[in-house]
PDB file of C-alpha atoms in Angstrom:
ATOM      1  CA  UNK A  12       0.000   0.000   0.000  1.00 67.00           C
ATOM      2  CA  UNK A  13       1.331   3.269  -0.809  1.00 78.00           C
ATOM      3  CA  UNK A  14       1.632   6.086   1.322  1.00 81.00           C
ATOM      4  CA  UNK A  15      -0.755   8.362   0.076  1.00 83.00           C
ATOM      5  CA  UNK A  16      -3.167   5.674   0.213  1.00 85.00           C
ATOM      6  CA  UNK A  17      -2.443   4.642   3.751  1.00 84.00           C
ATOM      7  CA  UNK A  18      -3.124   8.121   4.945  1.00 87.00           C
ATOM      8  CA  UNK A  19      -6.390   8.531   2.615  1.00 88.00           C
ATOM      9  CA  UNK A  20      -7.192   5.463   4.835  1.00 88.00           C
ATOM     10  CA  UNK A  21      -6.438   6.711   8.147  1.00 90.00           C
ATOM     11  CA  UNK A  22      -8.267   9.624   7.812  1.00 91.00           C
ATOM     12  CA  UNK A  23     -11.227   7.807   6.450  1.00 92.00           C
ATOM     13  CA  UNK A  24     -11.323   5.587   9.474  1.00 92.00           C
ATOM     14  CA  UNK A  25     -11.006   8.404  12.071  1.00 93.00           C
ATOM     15  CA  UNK A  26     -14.007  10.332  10.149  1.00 93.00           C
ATOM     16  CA  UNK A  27     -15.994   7.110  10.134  1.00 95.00           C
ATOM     17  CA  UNK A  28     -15.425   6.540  13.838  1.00 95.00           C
ATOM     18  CA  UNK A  29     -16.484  10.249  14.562  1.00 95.00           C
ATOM     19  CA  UNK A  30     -19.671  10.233  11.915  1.00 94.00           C
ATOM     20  CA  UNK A  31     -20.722   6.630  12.895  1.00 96.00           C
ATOM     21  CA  UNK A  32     -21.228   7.878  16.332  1.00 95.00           C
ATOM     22  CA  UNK A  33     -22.743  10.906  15.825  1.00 95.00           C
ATOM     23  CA  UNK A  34     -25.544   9.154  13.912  1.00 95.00           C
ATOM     24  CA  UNK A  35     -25.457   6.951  16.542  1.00 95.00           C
ATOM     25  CA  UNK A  36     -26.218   9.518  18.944  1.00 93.00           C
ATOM     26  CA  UNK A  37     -28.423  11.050  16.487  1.00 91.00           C
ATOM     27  CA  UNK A  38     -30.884   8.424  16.431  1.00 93.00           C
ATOM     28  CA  UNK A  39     -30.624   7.184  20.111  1.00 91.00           C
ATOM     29  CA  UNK A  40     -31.629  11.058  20.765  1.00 88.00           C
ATOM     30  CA  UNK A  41     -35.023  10.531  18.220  1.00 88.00           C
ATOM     31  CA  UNK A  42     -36.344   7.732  20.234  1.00 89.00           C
ATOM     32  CA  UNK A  43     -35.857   8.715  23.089  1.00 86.00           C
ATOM     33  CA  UNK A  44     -38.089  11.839  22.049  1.00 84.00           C
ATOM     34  CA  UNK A  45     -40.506   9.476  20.666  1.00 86.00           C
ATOM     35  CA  UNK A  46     -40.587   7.198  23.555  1.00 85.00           C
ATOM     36  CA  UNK A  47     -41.127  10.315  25.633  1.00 82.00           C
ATOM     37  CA  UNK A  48     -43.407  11.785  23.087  1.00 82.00           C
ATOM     38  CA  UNK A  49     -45.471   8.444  23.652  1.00 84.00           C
ATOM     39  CA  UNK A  50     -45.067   7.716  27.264  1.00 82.00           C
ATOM     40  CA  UNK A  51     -47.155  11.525  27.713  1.00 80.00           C
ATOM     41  CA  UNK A  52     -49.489  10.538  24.996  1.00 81.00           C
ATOM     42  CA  UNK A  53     -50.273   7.340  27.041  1.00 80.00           C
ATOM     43  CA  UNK A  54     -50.528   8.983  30.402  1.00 76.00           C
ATOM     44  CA  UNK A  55     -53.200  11.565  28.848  1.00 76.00           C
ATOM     45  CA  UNK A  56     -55.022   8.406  28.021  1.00 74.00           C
ATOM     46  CA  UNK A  57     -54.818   9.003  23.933  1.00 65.00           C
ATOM     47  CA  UNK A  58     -54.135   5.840  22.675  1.00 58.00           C
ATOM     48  CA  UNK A  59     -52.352   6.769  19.329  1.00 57.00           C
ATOM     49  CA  UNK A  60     -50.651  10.084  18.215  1.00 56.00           C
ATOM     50  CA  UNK A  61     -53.104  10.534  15.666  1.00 56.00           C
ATOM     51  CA  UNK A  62     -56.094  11.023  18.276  1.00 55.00           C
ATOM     52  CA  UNK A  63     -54.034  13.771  19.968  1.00 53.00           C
ATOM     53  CA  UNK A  64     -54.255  16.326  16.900  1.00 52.00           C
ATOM     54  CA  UNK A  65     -57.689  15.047  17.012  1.00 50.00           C
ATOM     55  CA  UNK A  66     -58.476  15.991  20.146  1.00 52.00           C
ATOM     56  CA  UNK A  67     -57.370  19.808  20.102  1.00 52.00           C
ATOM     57  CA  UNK A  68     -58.835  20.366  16.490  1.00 53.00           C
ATOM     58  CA  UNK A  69     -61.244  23.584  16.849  1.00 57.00           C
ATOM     59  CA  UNK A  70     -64.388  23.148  15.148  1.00 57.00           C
ATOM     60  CA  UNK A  71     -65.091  24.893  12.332  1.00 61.00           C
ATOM     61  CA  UNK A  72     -68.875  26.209  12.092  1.00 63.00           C
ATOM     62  CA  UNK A  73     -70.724  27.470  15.371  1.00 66.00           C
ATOM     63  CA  UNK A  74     -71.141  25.031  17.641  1.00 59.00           C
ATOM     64  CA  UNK A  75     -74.901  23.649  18.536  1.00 62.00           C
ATOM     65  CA  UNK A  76     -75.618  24.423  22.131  1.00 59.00           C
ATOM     66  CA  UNK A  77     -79.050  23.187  22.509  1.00 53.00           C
TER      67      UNK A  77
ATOM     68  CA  UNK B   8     -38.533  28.972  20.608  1.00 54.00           C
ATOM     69  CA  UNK B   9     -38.170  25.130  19.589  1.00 73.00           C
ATOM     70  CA  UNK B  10     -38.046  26.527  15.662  1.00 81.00           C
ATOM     71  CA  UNK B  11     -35.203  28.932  16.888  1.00 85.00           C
ATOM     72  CA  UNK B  12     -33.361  25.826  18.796  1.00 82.00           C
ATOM     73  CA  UNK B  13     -33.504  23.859  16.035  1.00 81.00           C
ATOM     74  CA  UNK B  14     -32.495  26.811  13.364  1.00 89.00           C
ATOM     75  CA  UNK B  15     -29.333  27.149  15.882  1.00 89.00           C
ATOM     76  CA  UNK B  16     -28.639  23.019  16.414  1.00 87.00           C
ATOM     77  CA  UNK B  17     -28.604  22.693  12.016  1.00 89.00           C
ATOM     78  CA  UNK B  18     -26.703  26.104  11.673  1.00 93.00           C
ATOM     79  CA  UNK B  19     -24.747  24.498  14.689  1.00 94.00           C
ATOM     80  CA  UNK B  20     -23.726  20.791  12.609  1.00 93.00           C
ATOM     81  CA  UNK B  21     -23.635  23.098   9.170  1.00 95.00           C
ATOM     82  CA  UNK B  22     -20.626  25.242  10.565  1.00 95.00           C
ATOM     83  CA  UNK B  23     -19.144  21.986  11.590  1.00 95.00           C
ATOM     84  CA  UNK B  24     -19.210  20.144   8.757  1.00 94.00           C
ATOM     85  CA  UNK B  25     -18.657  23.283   6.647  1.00 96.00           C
ATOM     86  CA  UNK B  26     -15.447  23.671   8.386  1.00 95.00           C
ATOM     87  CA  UNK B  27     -14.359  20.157   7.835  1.00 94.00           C
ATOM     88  CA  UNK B  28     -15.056  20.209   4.601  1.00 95.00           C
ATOM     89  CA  UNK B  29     -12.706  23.407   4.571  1.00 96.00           C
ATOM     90  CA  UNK B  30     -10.201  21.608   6.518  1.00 94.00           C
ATOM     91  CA  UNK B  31     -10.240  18.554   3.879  1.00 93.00           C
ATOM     92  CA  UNK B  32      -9.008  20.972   1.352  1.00 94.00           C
ATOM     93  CA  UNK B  33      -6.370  22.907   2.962  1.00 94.00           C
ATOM     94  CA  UNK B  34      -5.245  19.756   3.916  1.00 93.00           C
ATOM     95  CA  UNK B  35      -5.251  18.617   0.088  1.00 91.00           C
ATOM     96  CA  UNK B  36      -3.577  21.660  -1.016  1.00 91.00           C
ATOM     97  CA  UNK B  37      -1.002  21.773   2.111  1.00 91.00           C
ATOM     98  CA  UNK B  38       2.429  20.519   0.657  1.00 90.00           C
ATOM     99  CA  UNK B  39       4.025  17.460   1.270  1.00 87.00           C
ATOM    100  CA  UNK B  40       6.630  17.119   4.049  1.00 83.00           C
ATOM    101  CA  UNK B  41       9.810  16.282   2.928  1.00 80.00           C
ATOM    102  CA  UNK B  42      10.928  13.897   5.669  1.00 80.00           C
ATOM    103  CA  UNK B  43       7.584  12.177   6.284  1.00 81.00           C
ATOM    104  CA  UNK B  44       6.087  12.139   3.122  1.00 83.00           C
ATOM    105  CA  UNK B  45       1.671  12.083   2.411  1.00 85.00           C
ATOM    106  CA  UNK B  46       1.340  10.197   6.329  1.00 86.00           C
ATOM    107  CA  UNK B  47       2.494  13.372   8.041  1.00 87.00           C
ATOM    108  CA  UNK B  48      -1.008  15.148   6.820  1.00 90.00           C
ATOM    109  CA  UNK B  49      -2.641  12.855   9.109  1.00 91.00           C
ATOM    110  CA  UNK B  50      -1.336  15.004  12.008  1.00 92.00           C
ATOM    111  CA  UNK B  51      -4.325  17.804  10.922  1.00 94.00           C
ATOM    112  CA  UNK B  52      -6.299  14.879  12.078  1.00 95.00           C
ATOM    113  CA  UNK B  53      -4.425  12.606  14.617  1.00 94.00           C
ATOM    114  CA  UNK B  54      -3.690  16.304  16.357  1.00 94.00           C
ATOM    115  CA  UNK B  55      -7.331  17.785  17.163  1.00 96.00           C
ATOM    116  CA  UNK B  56      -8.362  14.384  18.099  1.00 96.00           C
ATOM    117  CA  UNK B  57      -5.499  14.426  21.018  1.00 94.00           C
ATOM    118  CA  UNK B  58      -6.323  17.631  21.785  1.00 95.00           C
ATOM    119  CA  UNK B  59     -10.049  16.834  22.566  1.00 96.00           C
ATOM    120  CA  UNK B  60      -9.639  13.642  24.009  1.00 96.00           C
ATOM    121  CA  UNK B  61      -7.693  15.948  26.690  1.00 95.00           C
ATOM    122  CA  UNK B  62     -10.405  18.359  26.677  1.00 96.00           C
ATOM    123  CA  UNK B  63     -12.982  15.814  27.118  1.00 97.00           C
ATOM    124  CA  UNK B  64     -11.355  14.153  30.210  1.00 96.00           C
ATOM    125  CA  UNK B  65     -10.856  17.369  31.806  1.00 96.00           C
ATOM    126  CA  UNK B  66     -14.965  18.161  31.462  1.00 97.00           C
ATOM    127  CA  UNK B  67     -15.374  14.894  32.992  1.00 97.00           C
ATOM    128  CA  UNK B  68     -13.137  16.027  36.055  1.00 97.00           C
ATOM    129  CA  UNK B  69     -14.489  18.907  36.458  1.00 97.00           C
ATOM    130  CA  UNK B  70     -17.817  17.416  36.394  1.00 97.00           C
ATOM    131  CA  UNK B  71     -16.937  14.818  38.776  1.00 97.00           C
ATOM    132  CA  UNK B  72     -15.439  17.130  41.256  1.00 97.00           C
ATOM    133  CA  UNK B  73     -18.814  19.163  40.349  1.00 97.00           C
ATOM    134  CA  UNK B  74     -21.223  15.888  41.556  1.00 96.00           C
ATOM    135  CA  UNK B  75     -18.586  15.064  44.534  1.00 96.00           C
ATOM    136  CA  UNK B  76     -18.926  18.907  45.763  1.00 95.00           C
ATOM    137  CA  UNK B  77     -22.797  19.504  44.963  1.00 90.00           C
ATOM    138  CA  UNK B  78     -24.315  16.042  44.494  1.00 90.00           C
ATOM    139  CA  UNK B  79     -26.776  17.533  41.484  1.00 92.00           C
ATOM    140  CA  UNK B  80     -27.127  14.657  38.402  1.00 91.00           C
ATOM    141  CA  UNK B  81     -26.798  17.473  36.170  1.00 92.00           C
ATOM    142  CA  UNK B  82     -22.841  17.181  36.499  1.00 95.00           C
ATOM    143  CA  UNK B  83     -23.336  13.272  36.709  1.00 95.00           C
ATOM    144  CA  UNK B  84     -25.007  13.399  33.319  1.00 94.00           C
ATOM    145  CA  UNK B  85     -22.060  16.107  31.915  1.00 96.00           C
ATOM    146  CA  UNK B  86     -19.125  13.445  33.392  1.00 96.00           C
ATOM    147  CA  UNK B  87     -21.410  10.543  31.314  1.00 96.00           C
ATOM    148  CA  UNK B  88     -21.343  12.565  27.724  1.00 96.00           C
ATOM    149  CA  UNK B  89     -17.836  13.798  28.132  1.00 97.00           C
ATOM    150  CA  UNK B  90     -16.552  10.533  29.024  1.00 97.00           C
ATOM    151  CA  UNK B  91     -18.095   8.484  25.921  1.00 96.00           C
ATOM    152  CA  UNK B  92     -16.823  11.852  23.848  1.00 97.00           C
ATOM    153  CA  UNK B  93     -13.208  10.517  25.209  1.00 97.00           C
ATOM    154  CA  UNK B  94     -13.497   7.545  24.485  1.00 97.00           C
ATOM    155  CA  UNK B  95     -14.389   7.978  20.963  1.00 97.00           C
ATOM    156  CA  UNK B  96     -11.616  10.627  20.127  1.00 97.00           C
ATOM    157  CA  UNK B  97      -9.505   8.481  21.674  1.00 96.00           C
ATOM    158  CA  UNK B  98     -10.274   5.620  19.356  1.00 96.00           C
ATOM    159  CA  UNK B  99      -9.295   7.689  16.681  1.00 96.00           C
ATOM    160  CA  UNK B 100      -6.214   9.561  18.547  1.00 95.00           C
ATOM    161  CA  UNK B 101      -4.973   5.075  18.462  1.00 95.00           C
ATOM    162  CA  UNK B 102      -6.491   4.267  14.978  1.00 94.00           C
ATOM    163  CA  UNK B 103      -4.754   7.580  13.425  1.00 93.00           C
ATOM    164  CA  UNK B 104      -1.824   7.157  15.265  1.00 91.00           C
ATOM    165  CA  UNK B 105      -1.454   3.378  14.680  1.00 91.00           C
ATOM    166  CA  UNK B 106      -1.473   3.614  10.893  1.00 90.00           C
ATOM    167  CA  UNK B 107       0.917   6.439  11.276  1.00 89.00           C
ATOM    168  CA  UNK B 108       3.328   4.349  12.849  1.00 89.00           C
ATOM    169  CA  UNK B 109       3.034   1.619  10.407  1.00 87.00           C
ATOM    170  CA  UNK B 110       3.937   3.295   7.378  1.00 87.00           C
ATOM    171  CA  UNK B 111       6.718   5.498   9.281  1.00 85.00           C
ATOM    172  CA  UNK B 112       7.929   2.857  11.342  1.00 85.00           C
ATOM    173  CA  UNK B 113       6.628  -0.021   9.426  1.00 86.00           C
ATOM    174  CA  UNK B 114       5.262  -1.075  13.380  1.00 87.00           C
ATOM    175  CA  UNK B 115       1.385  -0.537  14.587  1.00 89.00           C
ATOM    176  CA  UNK B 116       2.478  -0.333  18.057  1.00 89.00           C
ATOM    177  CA  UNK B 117       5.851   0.287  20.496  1.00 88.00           C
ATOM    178  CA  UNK B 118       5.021   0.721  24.128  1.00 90.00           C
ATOM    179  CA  UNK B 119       6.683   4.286  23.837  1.00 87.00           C
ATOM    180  CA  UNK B 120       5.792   5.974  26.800  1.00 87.00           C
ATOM    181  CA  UNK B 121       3.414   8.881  25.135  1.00 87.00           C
ATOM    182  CA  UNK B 122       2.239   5.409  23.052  1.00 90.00           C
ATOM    183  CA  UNK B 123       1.444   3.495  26.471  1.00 91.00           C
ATOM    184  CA  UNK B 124      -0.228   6.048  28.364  1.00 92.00           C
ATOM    185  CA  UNK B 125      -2.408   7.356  25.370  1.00 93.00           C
ATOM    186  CA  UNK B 126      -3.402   3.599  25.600  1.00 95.00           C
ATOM    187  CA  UNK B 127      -3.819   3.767  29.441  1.00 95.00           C
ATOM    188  CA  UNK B 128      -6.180   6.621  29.435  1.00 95.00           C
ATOM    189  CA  UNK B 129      -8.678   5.495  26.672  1.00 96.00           C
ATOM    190  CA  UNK B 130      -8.844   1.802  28.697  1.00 97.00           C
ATOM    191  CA  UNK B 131      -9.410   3.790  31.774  1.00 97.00           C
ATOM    192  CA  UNK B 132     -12.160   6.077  29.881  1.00 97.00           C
ATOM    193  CA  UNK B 133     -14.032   2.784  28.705  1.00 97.00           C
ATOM    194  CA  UNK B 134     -13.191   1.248  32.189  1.00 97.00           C
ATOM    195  CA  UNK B 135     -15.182   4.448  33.399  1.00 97.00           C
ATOM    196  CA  UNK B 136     -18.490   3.295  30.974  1.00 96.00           C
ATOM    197  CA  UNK B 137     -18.275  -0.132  31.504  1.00 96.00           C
ATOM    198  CA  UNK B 138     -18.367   0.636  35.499  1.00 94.00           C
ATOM    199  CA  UNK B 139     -21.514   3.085  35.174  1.00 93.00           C
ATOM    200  CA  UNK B 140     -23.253   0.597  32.986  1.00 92.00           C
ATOM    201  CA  UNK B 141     -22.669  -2.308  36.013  1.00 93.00           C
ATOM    202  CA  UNK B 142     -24.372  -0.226  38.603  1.00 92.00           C
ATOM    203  CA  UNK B 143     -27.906  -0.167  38.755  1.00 89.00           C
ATOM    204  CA  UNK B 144     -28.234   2.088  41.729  1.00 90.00           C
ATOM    205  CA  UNK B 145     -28.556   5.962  40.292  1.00 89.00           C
ATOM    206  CA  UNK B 146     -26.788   7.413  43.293  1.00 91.00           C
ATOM    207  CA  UNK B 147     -24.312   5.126  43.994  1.00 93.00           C
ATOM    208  CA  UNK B 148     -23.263   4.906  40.002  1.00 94.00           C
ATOM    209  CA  UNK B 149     -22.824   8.738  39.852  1.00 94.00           C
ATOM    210  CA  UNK B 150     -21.110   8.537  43.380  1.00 96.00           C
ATOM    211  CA  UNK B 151     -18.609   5.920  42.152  1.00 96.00           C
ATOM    212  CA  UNK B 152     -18.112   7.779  38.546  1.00 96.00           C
ATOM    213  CA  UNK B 153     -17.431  10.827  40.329  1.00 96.00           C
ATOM    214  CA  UNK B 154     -14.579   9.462  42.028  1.00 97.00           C
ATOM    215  CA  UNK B 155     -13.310   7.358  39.190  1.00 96.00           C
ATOM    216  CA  UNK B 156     -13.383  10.071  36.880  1.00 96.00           C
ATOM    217  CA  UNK B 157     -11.337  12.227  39.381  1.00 96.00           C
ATOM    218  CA  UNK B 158      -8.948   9.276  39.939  1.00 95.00           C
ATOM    219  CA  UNK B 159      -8.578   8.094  36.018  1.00 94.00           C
ATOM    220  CA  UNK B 160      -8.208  12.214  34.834  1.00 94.00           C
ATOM    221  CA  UNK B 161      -4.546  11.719  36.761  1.00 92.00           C
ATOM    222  CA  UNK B 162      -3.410   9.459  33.779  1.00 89.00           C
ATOM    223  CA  UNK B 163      -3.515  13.301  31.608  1.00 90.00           C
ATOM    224  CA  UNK B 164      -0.138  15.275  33.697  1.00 90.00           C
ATOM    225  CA  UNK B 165       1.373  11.620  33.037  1.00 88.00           C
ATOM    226  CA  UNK B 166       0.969  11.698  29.544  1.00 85.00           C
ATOM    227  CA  UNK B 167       1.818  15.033  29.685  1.00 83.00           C
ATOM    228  CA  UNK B 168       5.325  14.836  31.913  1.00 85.00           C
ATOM    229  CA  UNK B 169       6.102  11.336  30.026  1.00 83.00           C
ATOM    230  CA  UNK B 170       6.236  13.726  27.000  1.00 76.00           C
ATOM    231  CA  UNK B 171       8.506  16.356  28.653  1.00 78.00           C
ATOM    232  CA  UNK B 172      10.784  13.946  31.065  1.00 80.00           C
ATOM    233  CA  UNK B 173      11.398  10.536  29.508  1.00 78.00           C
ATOM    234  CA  UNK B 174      13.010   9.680  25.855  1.00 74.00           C
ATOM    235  CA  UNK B 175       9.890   9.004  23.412  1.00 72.00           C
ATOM    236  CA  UNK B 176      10.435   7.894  19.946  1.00 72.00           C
ATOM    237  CA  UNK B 177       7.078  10.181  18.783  1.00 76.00           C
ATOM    238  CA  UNK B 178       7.638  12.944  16.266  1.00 74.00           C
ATOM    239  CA  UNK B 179       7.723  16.208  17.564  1.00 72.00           C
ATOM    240  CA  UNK B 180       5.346  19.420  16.067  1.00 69.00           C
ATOM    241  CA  UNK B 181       8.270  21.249  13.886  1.00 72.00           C
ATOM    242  CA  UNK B 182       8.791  22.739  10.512  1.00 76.00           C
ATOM    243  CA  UNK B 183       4.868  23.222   9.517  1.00 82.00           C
ATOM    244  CA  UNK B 184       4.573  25.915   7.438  1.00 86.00           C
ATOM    245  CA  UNK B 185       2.104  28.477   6.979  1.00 90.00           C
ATOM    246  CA  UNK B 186      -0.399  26.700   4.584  1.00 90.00           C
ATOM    247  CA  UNK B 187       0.262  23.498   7.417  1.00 91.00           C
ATOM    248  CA  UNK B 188      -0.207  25.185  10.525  1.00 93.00           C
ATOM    249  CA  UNK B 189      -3.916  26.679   8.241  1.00 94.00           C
ATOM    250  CA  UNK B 190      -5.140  23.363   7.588  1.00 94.00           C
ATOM    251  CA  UNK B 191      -4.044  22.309  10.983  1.00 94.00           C
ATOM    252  CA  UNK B 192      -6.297  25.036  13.049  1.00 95.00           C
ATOM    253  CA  UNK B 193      -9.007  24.339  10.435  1.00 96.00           C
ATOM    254  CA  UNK B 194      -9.178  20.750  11.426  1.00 96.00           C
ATOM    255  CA  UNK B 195      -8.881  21.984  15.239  1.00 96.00           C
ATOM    256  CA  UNK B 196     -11.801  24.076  14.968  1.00 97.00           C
ATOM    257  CA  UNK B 197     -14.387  21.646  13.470  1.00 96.00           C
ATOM    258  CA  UNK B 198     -13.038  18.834  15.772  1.00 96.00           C
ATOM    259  CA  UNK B 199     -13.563  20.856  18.981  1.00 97.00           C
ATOM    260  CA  UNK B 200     -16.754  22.253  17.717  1.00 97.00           C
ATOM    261  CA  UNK B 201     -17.935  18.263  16.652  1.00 96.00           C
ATOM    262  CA  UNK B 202     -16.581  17.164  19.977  1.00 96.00           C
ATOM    263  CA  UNK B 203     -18.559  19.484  22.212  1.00 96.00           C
ATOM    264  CA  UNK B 204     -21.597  19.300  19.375  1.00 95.00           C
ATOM    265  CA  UNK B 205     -21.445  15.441  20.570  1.00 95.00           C
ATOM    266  CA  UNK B 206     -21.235  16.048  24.431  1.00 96.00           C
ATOM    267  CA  UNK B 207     -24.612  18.594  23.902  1.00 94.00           C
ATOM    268  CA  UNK B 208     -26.329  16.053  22.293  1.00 92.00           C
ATOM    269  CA  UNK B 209     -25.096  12.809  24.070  1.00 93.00           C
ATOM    270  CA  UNK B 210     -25.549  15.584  27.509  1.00 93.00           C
ATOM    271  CA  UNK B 211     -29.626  16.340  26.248  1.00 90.00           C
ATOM    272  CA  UNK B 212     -30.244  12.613  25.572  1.00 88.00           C
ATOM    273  CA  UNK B 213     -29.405  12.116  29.403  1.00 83.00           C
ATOM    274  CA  UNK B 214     -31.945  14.832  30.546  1.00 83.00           C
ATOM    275  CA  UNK B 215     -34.389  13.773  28.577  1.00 79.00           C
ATOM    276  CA  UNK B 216     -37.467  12.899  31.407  1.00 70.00           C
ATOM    277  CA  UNK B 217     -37.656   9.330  29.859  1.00 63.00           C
ATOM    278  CA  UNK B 218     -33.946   8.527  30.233  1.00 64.00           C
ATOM    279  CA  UNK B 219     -34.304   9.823  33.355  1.00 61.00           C
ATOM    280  CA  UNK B 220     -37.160   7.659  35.143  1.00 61.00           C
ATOM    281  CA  UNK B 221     -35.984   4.677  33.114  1.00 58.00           C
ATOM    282  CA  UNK B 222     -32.370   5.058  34.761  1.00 58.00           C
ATOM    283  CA  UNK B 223     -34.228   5.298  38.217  1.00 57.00           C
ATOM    284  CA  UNK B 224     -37.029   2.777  37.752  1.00 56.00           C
ATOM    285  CA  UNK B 225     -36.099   0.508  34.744  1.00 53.00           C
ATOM    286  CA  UNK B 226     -37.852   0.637  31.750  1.00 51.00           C
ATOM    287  CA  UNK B 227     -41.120   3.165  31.775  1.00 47.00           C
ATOM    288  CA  UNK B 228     -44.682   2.420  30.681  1.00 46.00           C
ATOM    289  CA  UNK B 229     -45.994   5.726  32.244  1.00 45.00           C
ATOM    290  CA  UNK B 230     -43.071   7.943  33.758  1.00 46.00           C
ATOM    291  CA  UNK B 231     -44.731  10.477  36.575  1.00 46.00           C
ATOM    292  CA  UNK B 232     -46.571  13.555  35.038  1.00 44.00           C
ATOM    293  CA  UNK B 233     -44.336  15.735  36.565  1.00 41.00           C
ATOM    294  CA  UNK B 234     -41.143  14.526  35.111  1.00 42.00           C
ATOM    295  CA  UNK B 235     -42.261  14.519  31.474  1.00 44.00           C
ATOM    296  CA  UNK B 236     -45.000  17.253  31.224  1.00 39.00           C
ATOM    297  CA  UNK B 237     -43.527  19.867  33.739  1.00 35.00           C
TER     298      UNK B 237
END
């Protein structure tokens, strides 16, 4: 192996190290936000994300009182 | 106020990356050292890497000696990020370092002193996670980390008066030149600003309220209202 391809190497290795763990940390940090996200969802008793946005949609006409 | 977090977090990573990218060509364009030949441009790597793995152990003192002093998990959860930061830039300070020494030496390893204790502090460093990860008590595993990270940052003024006092067989910083020493402060700038980019986020993943209660309790199904909605 020649030198210039031994350091193209190196340096690939070290960047891969430091990328692979940022996106490591990167997508430990998204569930956890999810998992939180859900764990609230649950304790408001909506069963599924979905229902939420449901739930604080305004209605659109006047609402019937009688 | 979360839009303007996240417009600072991606104009955060863009700087980063921008000034990798930066560094990747000065380092291109940077001439060739005479002596060393291509390997001696991994120094604009093997360099910032050292540098931060350094840095890194000293935030985990300081945030050790911050838990021992105060006893707030805040500065538990710092010592946690900075130490996992160490250990990764110290994978590469070895990796970097190793294939140095095979095509300068035509060796991956000599237990040179600066060699043996670099080694030294990245086993004590993944020592440190291993240890938090055994204890299941919250309070007695930040306790314990506090005073191991206190204890394993002594391994740094080693490496440090190894360098100065005993005979080493590592190359020396000398004879960069301008366009060198450009490339070389590039690369130290986007390292240090993806190092403590990784403690943030590795930091925030630890306050999270889920993280929290499931370090406390084991896994959640409903973590208390307070802890996740407050």
């Amino acid at each position: 192996m020649s030198d210039s391809a031994a350091t193209m190497l190196a340096f690939a290795l070290g960047i891969a190290v430091l990328a692979g763990y940022a996106a490591y940390l990167f997508v430990q940090y998204r569930r956890a936000l999810a998992r939180t996200r859900s764990a609230v969802l649950k304790e408001r008793g909506v069963s599924s994300p979905k229902q939420a946005v449901t739930t604080e949609l305004k209605p659109r006409g006047p609402v019937k009182t009688s | 106020m979360d839009r303007r977090r996240t417009w600072l977090l991606c104009s955060y990573w863009a700087l980063t990356v921008a000034l990798l990218a930066i560094g990747a060509f000065l380092a291109v364009r940077a001439p060739i050292d005479e002596t060393m030949g291509p390997i001696q441009k991994l120094i604009y790597l093997h360099l910032p890497v050292a540098a931060n793995t350094f840095l890194a152990a000293f935030v985990v003192f300081i945030a050790s000696v911050g838990y021992l002093a105060g006893r707030r998990q805040t500065w538990d959860d710092l010592a946690h990020a900075a130490a996992a930061v160490t250990v990764i830039n110290g994978t590469v300070l070895l990796l970097t370092g190793m294939c140095w020494g095979k095509v300068a030496w035509n060796l991956w390893w000599t237990w040179s002193p600066r060699l043996t204790f670099s080694l030294i502090l990245w086993l004590l460093y993944v020592a440190y996670l291993i240890v938090r990860h055994r204890i299941a008590s919250p309070e007695r595993r930040a306790l314990v980390s506090a005073v191991y990270g206190v204890v394993a940052f002594l391994d740094v003024p080693l490496l440090y008066l190894s360098v100065k006092l005993l005979p080493d067989v590592h190359p020396t910083m000398s004879g960069l030149t301008p366009a060198m020493y450009a490339a070389l402060w590039t690369w130290m700038a986007a390292i240090t600003l993806f190092s403590v980019g990784l403690v943030t986020v590795r930091f925030s993943i630890g306050r999270l309220p889920i993280f929290r209660w499931e370090k406390s309790c084991g896994p959640a199904i409903v973590p208390p209202a307070a802890g996740l909605t407050g």
